[in-house]
Tab-separated table of C-alpha atoms in Angstrom:
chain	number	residue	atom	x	y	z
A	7	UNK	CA	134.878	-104.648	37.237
A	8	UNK	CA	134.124	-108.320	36.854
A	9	UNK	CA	131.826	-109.725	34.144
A	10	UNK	CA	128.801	-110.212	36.177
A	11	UNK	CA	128.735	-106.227	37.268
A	12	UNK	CA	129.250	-105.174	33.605
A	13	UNK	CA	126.486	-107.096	32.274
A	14	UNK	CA	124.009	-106.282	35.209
A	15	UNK	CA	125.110	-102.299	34.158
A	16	UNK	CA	123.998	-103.291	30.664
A	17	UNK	CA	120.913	-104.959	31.475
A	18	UNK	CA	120.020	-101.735	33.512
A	19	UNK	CA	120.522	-99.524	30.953
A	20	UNK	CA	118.347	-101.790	28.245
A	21	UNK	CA	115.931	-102.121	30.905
A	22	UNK	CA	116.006	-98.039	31.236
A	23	UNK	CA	115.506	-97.763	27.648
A	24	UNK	CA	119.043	-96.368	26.807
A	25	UNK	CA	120.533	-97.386	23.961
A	26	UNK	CA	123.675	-99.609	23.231
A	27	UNK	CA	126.408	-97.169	21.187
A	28	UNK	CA	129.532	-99.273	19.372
A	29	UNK	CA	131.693	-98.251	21.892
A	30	UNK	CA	129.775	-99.100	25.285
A	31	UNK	CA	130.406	-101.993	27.128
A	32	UNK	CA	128.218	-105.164	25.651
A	33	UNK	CA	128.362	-108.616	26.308
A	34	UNK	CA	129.993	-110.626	23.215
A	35	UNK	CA	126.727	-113.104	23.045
A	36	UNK	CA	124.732	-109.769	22.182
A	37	UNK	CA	127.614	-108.455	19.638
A	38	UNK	CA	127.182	-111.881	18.428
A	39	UNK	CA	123.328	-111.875	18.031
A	40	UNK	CA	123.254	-108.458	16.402
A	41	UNK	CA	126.077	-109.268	13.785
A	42	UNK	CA	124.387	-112.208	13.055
A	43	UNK	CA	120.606	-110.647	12.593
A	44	UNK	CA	121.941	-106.754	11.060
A	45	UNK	CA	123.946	-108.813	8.602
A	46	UNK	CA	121.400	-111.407	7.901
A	47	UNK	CA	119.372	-108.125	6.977
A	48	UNK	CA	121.714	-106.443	4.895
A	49	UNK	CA	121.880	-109.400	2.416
A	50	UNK	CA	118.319	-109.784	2.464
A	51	UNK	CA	118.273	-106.124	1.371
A	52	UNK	CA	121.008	-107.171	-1.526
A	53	UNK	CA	119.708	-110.517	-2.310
A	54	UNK	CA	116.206	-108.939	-2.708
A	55	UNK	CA	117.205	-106.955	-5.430
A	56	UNK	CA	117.795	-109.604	-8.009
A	57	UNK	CA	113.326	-111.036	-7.865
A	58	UNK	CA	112.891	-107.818	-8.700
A	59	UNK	CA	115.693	-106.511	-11.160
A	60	UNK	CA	114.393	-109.009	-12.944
A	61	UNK	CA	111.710	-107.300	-14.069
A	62	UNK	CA	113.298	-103.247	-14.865
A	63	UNK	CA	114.076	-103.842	-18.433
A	64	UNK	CA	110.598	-105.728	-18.729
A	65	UNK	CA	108.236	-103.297	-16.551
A	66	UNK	CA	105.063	-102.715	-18.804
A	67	UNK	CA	105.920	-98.892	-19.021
A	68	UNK	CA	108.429	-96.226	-18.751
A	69	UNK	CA	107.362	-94.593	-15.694
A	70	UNK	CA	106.951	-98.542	-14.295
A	71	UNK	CA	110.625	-98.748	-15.563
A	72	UNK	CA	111.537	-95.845	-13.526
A	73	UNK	CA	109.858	-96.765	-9.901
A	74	UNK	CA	111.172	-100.256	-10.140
A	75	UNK	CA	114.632	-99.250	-10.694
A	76	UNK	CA	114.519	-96.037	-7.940
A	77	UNK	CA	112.960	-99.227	-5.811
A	78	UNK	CA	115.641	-101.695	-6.590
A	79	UNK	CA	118.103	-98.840	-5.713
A	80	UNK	CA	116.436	-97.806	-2.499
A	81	UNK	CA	117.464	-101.761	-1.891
A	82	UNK	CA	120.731	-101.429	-2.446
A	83	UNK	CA	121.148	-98.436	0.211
A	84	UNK	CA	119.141	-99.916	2.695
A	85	UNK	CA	121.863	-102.661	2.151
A	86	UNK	CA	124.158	-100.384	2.782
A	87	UNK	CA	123.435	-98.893	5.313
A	88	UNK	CA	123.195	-102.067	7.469
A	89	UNK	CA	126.085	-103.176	6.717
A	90	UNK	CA	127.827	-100.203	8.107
A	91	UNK	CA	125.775	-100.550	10.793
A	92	UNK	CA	127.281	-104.078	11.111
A	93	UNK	CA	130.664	-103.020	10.746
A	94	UNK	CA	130.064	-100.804	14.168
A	95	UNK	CA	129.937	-103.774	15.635
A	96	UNK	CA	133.484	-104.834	14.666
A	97	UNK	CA	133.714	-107.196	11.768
A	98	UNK	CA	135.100	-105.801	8.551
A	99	UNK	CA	133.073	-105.327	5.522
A	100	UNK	CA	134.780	-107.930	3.481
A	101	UNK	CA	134.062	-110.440	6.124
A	102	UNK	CA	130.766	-109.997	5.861
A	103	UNK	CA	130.126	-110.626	2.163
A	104	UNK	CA	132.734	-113.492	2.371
A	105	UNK	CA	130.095	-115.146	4.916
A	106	UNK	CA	127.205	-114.558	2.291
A	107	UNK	CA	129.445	-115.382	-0.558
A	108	UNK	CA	130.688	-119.138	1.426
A	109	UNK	CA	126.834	-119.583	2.771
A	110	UNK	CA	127.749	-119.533	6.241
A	111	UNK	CA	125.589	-116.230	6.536
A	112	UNK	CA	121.510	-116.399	5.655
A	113	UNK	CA	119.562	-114.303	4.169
A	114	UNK	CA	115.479	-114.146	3.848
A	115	UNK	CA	114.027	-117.528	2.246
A	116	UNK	CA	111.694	-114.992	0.574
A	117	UNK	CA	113.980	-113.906	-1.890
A	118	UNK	CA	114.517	-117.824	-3.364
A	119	UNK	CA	111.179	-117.566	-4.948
A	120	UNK	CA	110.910	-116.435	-8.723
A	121	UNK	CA	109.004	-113.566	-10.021
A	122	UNK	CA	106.984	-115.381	-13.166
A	123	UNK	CA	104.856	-112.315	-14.005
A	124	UNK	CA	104.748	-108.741	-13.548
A	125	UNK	CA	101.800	-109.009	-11.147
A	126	UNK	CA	104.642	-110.407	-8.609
A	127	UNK	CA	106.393	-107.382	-8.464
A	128	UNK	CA	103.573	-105.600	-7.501
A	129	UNK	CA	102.858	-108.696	-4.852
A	130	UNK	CA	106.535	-108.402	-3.297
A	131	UNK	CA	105.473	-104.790	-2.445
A	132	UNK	CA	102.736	-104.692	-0.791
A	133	UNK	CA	103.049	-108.432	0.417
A	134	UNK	CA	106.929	-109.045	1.035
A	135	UNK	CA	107.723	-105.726	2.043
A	136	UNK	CA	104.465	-104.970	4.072
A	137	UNK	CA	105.886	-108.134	5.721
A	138	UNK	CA	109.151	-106.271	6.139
A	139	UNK	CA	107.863	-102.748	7.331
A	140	UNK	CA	106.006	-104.285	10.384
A	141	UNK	CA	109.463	-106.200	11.117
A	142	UNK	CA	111.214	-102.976	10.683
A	143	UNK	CA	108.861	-100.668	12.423
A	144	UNK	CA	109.331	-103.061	15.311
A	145	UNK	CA	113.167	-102.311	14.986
A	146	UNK	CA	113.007	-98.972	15.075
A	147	UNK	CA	112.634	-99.272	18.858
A	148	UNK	CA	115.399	-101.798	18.970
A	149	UNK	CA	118.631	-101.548	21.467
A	150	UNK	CA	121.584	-101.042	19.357
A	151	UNK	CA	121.489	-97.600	18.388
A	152	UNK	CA	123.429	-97.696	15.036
A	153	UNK	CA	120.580	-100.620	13.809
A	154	UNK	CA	117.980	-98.354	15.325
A	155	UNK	CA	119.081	-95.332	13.199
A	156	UNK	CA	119.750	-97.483	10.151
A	157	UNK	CA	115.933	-98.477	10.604
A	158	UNK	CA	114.438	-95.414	10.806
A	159	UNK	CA	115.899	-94.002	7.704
A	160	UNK	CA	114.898	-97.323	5.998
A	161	UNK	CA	111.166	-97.411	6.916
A	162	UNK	CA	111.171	-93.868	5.659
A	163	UNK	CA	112.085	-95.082	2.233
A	164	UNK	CA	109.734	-98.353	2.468
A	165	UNK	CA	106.491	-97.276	2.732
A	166	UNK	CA	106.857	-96.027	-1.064
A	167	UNK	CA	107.588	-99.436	-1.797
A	168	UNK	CA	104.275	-100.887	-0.177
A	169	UNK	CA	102.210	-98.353	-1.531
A	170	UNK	CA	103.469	-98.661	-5.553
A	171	UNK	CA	103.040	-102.513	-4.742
A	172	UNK	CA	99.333	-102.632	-4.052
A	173	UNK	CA	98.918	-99.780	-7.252
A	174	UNK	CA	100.487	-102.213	-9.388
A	175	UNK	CA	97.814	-104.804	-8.483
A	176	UNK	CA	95.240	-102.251	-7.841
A	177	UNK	CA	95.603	-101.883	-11.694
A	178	UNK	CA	95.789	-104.976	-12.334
A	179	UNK	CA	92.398	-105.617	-10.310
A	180	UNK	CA	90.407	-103.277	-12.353
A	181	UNK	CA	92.339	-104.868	-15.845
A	182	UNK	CA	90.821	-107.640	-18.088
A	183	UNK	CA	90.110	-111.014	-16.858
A	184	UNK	CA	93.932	-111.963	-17.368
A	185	UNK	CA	95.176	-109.199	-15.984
A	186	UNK	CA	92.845	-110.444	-13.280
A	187	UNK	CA	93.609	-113.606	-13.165
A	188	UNK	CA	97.460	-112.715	-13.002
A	189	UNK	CA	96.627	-110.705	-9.855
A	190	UNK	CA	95.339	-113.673	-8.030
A	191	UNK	CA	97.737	-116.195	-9.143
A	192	UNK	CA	100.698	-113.697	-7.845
A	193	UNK	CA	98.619	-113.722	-4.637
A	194	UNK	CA	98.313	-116.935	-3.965
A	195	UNK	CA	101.942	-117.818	-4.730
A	196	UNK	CA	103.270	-114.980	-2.212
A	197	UNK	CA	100.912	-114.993	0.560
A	198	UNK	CA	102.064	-118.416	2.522
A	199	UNK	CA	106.124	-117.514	1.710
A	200	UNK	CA	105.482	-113.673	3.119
A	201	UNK	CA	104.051	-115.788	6.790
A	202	UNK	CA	107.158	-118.054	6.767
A	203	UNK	CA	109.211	-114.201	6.592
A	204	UNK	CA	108.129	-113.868	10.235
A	205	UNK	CA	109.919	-116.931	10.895
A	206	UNK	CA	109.413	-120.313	12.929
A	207	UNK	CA	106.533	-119.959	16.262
A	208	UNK	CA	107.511	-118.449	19.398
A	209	UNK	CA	107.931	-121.881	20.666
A	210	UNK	CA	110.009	-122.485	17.925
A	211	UNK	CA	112.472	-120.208	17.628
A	212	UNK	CA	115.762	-120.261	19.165
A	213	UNK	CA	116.617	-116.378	18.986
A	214	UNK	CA	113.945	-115.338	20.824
A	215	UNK	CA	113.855	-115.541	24.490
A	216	UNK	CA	117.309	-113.710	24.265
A	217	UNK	CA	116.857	-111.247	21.664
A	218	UNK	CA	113.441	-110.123	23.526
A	219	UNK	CA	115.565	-109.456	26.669
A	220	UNK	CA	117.868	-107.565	25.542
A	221	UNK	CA	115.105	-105.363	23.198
A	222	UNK	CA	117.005	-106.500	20.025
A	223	UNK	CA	113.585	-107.350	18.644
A	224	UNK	CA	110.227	-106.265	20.766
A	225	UNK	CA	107.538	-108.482	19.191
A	226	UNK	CA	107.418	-112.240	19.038
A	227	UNK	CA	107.561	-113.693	15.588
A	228	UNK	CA	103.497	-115.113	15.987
A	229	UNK	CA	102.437	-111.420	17.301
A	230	UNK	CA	103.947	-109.605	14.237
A	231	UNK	CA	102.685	-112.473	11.915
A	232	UNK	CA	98.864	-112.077	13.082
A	233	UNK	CA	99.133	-108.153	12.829
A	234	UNK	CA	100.469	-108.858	9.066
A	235	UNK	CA	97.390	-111.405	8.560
A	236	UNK	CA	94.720	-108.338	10.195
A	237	UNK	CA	95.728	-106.494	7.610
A	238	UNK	CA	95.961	-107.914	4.606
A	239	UNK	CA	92.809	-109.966	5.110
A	240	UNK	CA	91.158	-106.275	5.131
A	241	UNK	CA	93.122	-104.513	2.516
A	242	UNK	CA	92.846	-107.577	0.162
A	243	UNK	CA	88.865	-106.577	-0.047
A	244	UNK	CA	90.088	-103.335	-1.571
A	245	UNK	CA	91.668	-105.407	-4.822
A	246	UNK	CA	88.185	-107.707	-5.319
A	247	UNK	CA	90.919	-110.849	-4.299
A	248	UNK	CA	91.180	-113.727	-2.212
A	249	UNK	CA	93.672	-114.928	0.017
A	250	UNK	CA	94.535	-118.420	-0.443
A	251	UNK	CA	93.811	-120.020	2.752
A	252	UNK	CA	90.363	-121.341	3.790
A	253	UNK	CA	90.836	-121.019	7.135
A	254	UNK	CA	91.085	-117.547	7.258
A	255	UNK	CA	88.092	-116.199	9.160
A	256	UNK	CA	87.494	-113.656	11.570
A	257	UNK	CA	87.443	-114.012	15.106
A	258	UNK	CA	84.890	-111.955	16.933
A	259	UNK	CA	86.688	-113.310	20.332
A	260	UNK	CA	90.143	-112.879	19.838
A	261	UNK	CA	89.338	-109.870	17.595
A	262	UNK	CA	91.690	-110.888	14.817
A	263	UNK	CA	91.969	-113.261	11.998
A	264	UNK	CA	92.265	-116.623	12.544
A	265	UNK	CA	94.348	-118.634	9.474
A	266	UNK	CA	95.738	-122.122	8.636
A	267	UNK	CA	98.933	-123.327	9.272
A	268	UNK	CA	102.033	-122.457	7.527
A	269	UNK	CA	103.498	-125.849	5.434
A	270	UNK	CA	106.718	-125.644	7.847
A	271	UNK	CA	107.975	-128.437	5.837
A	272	UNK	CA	108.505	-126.351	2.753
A	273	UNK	CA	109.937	-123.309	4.883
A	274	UNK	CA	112.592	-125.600	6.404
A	275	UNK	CA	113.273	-126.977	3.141
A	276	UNK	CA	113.841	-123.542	1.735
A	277	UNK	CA	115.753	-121.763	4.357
A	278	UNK	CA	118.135	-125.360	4.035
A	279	UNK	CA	119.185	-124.146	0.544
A	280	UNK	CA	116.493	-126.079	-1.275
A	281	UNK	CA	114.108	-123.583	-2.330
A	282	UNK	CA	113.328	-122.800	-6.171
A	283	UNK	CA	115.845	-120.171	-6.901
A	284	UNK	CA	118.638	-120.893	-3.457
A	285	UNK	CA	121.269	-122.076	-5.990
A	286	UNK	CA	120.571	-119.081	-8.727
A	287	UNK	CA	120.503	-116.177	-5.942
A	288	UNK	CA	124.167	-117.160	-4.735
A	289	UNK	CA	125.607	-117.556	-8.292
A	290	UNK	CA	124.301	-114.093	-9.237
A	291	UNK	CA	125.760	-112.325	-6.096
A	292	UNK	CA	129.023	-114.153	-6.134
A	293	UNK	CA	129.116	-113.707	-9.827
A	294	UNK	CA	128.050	-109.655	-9.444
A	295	UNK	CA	131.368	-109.699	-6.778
A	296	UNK	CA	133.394	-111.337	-9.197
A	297	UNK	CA	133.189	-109.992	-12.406
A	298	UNK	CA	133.046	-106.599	-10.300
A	299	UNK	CA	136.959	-106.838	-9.030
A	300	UNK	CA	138.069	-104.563	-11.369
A	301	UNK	CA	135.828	-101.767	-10.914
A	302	UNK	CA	137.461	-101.917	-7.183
A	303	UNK	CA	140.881	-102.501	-8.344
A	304	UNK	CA	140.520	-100.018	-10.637
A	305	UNK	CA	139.042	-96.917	-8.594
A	306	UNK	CA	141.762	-97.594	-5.781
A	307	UNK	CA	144.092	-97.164	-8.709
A	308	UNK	CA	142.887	-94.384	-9.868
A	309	UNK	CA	142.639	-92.584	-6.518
A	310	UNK	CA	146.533	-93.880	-5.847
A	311	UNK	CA	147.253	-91.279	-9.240
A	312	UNK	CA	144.890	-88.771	-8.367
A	313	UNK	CA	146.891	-88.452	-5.372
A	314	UNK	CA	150.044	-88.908	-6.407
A	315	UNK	CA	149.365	-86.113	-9.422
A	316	UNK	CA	148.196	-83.925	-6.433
A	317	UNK	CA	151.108	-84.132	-4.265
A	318	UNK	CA	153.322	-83.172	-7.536
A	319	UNK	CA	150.937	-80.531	-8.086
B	7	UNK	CA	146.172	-88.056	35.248
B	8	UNK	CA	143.221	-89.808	33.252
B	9	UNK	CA	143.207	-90.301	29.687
B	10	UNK	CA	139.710	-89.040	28.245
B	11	UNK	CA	140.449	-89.518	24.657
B	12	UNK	CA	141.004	-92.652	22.738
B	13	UNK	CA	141.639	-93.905	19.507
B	14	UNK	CA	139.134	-95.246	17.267
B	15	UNK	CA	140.354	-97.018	14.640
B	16	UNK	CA	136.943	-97.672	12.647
B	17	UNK	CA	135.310	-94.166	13.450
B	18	UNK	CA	132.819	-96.097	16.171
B	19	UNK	CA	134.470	-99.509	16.732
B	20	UNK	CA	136.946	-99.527	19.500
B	21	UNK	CA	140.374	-100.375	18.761
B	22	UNK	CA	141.126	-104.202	20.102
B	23	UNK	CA	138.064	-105.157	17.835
B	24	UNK	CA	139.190	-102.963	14.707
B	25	UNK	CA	140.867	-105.912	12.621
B	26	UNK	CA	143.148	-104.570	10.489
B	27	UNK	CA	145.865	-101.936	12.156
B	28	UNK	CA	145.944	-101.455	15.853
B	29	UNK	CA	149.069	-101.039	17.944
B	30	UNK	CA	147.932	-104.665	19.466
B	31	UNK	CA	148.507	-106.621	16.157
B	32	UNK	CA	150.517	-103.713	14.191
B	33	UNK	CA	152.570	-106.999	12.996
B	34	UNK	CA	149.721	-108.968	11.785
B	35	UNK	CA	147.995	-105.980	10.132
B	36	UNK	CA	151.135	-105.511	7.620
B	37	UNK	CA	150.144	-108.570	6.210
B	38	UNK	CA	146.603	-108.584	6.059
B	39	UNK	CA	146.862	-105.010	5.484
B	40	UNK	CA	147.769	-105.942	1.780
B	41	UNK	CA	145.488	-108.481	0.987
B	42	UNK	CA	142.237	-106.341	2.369
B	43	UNK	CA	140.710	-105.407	-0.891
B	44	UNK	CA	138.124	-102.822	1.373
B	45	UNK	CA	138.551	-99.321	0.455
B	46	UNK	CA	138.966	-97.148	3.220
B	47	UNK	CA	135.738	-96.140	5.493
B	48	UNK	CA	134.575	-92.628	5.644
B	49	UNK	CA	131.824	-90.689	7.872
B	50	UNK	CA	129.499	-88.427	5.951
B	51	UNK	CA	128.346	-85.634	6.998
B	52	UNK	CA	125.039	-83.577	5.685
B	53	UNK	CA	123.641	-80.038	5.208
B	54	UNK	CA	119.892	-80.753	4.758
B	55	UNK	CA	119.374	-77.089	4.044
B	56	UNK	CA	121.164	-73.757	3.893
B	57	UNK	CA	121.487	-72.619	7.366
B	58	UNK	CA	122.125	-75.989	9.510
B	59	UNK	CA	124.448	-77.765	10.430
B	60	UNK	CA	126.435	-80.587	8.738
B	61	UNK	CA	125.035	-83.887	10.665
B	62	UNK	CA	126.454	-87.430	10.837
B	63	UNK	CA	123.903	-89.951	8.518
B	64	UNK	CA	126.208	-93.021	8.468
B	65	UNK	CA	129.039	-94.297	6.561
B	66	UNK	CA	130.468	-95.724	3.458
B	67	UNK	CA	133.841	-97.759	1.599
B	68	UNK	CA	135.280	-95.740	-0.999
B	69	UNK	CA	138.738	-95.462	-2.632
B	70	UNK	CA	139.085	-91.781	-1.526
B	71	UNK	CA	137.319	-88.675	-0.763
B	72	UNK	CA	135.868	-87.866	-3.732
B	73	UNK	CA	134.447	-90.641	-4.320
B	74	UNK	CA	133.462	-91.001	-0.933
B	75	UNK	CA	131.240	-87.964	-1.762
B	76	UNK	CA	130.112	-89.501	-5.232
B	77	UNK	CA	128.925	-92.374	-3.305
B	78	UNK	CA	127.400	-90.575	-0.288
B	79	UNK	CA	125.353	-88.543	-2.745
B	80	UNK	CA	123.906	-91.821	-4.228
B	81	UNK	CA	123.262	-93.420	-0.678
B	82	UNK	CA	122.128	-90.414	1.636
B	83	UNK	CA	120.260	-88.028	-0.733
B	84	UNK	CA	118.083	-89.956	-3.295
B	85	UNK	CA	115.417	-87.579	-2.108
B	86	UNK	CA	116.690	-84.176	-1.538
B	87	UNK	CA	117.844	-84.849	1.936
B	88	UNK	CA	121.015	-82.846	1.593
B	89	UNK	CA	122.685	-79.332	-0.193
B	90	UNK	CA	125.822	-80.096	1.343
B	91	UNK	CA	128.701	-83.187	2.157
B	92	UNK	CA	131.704	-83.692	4.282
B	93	UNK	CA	133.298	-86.511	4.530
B	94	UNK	CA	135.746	-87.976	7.132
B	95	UNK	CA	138.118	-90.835	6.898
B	96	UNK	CA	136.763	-92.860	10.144
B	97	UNK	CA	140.549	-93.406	10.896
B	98	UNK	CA	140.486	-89.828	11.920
B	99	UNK	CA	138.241	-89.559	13.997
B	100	UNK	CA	139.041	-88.917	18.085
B	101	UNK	CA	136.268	-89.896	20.807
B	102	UNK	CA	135.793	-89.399	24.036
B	103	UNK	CA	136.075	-92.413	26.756
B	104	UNK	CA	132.307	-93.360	27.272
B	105	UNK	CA	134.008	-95.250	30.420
B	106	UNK	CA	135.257	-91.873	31.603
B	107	UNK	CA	131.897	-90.606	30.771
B	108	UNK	CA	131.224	-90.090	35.023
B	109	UNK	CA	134.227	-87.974	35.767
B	110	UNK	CA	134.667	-86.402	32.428
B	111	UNK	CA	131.086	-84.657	32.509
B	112	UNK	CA	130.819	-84.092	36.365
B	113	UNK	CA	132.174	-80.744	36.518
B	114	UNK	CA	128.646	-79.783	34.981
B	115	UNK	CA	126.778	-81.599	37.347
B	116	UNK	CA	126.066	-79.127	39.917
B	117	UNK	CA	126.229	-75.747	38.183
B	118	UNK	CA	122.570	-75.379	38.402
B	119	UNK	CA	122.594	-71.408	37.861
B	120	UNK	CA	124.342	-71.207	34.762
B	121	UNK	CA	120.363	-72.465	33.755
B	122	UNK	CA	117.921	-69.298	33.770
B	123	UNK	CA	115.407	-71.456	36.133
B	124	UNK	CA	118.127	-71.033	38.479
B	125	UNK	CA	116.047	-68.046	39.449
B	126	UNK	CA	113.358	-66.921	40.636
B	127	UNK	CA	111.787	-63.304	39.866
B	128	UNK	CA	108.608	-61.842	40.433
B	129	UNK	CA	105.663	-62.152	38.058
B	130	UNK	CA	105.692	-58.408	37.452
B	131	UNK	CA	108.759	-58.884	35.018
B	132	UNK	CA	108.200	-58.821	31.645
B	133	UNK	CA	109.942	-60.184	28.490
B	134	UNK	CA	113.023	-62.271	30.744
């Protein structure tokens, strides 16, 4: 069967809402696009860890202590399993992390922001990751059946996340005028980097057009950014806060928010390597792989003796 | 005579995009084969409760089984999803042809009575 067929087959079947399986025919522009945005994902999910692990050994109580670091772990799975997902797609494990570890692979510009007070972490959940979960919802639906799964079982784990994000600064809210004041200063320094996690406009973005087609994603980076800004502009009421951008205003017409424009400037500038914490991010993960060669030198060691004791046995 | 089964070197990956050890680039992978600090990928399997079956969840790198397990544990049941674990080295694992899909499933095709619709009875039957 010539090229042309196979990819009309696979358009069909995308069109039919059937998913792509590893092993199906696909053509290598879409293997391409997926390794490039499951992977991208996966070190988001690793990256994001270090904002917020941070914070564990500083979290203002014991049972904080314990939801941050369940959280942070939750990250590292969700990590995971993307990056098996990726590996469906046949690239090897180590290749991946090399690409993170030599900058040739991105991850979100999010996570090169720092977390200067404990009301952050409790502005990364409900903003960053409410960003995320309407992202992720979206990809639920998506065509590749191994990132679809991988989703699902994520945005099972995330809405916990959301949810002890907005208590944090529900608390906070109802605290003493710092506490207060912390609240809305960790508002107003997340709320224009979690629109820039949608990414550039439609008319922008080079992924699009492509990805849409072949139902890797299913919502345009400007409709999943306005949903995010219809409802945070409501729940933001619930804390007593304000969101820092005068434009914001609802639309009786449209019926939804209208905002101000994203400083694109800084977003470019960030996702170029220039943001405040770029450099610090990609010392601690190639650091954390590093100083962590034993521990994999050592357990394949160990399960060469185990082995060998249990063939003597 | 058509060949329904293939190998799968990386449990889902097909073979001439494996990397690593296929009987394309058996020479290469000696070499590389060394220098590949990945542990060995497994397929995990899960019992969410007494009583059903083990299901596939995913998979993981780890040095050998039981670690494989140890690590499954922390990845696939941080919230009581599972009593139970297998795991599978994905170099194991044997799939079917999805490009022999058509002929290998057609014998089922049109056996239409081994369904119970198949039939037809009269209302006046009871509890069938």
């Amino acid at each position: 069967m010539s090229v042309q067929e196979l990819e009309k087959i696979f358009q069909a079947k995308i069109d039919d809402e059937i998913k792509i399986e590893p092993k199906d025919w696909m053509p290598e522009k879409y293997r391409y696009s997926l390794i490039r945005q499951v992977s991208q994902h996966a070190h988001s999910e690793i990256v994001g860890m270090l904002p917020e692990g941070n914070w564990i050994t500083r979290a203002p109580s014991l049972k904080r202590k314990a939801i941050l670091l369940a959280k942070v772990q939750d990250e590292a799975g969700h990590g995971l399993y993307l990056y098996s997902a990726t590996e469906t797609l046949g690239v090897t494990r180590e290749q991946t992390i090399n690409d993170l570890h030599s900058g040739k692979a991105k991850y979100s510009s999010i996570f090169n922001y720092p977390t200067l007070t404990w009301a952050d972490i409790g502005a990364i959940g409900w903003l960053v990751d409410g960003a995320a979960i309407l992202n992720q919802v979206m990809l639920t639906r998506t065509s590749y059946g191994p990132y679809a799964r991988a989703m699902v079982r994520i945005c099972k784990e995330e809405s916990f996340h959301q949810r002890q994000g907005f208590e944090i600064l529900l608390v906070l809210s109802m605290g003493s005028k710092e506490q207060r004041e912390m609240c809305q200063d960790a508002i107003d320094r997340w709320w224009w980097p979690s629109l820039m996690m949608f990414g550039p406009h439609d008319s922008e973005s080079t992924h699009s057009d492509q990805s849409m087609k072949w139902k890797i994603k299913r919502k345009s980076n400007d409709e999943l950014r306005q949903s995010f800004v219809d409802m945070i502009a409501e729940q933001v009421k619930v804390l007593g806060m304000k969101l820092p951008d005068s434009k914001l205003k609802w639309n009786e017409k449209s019926g939804h928010h209208d905002f101000g424009e994203i400083d694109w400037e800084e977003f470019w500038s960030v996702v170029k390597g220039n943001g405040p914490c770029n450099r610090q991010r990609m010392e601690a993960r190639r650091r954390a792989w590093e100083e962590g060669q034993w521990v994999r030198e050592a357990a394949a060691a160990y399960s060469k003796k185990r082995s060998a004791r249990q063939q003597a046995a | 005579m058509n060949n329904f089964s293939r190998k799968f070197f990386y449990g889902d990956i097909p073979e001439d995009k494996a990397g690593g050890a296929s009987e394309k680039n058996l020479k290469v992978s000696a070499a590389t084969a060394i220098e590949s600090s990945d542990w060995p990928l497994w397929e995990i399997f899960i019992r969410s409760k007494q009583g059903l079956d083990h299901k596939h969840v995913g998979s993981l790198h780890a040095a050998d089984a039981q670690m494989a397990i140890e690590n499954a544990r922390d990845v696939y049941t941080r919230r009581m999803e599972g009593i139970s674990i297998w795991v599978v080295e994905s170099k194991h694992i044997r799939a079917s042809n999805p490009d022999d899909a058509e002929n290998f499933y057609q014998p089922a095709e049109d056996k239409v009575y081994r369904h119970p619709t198949f039939y037809d009875l009269p209302d006046a039957v009871k509890h069938m």
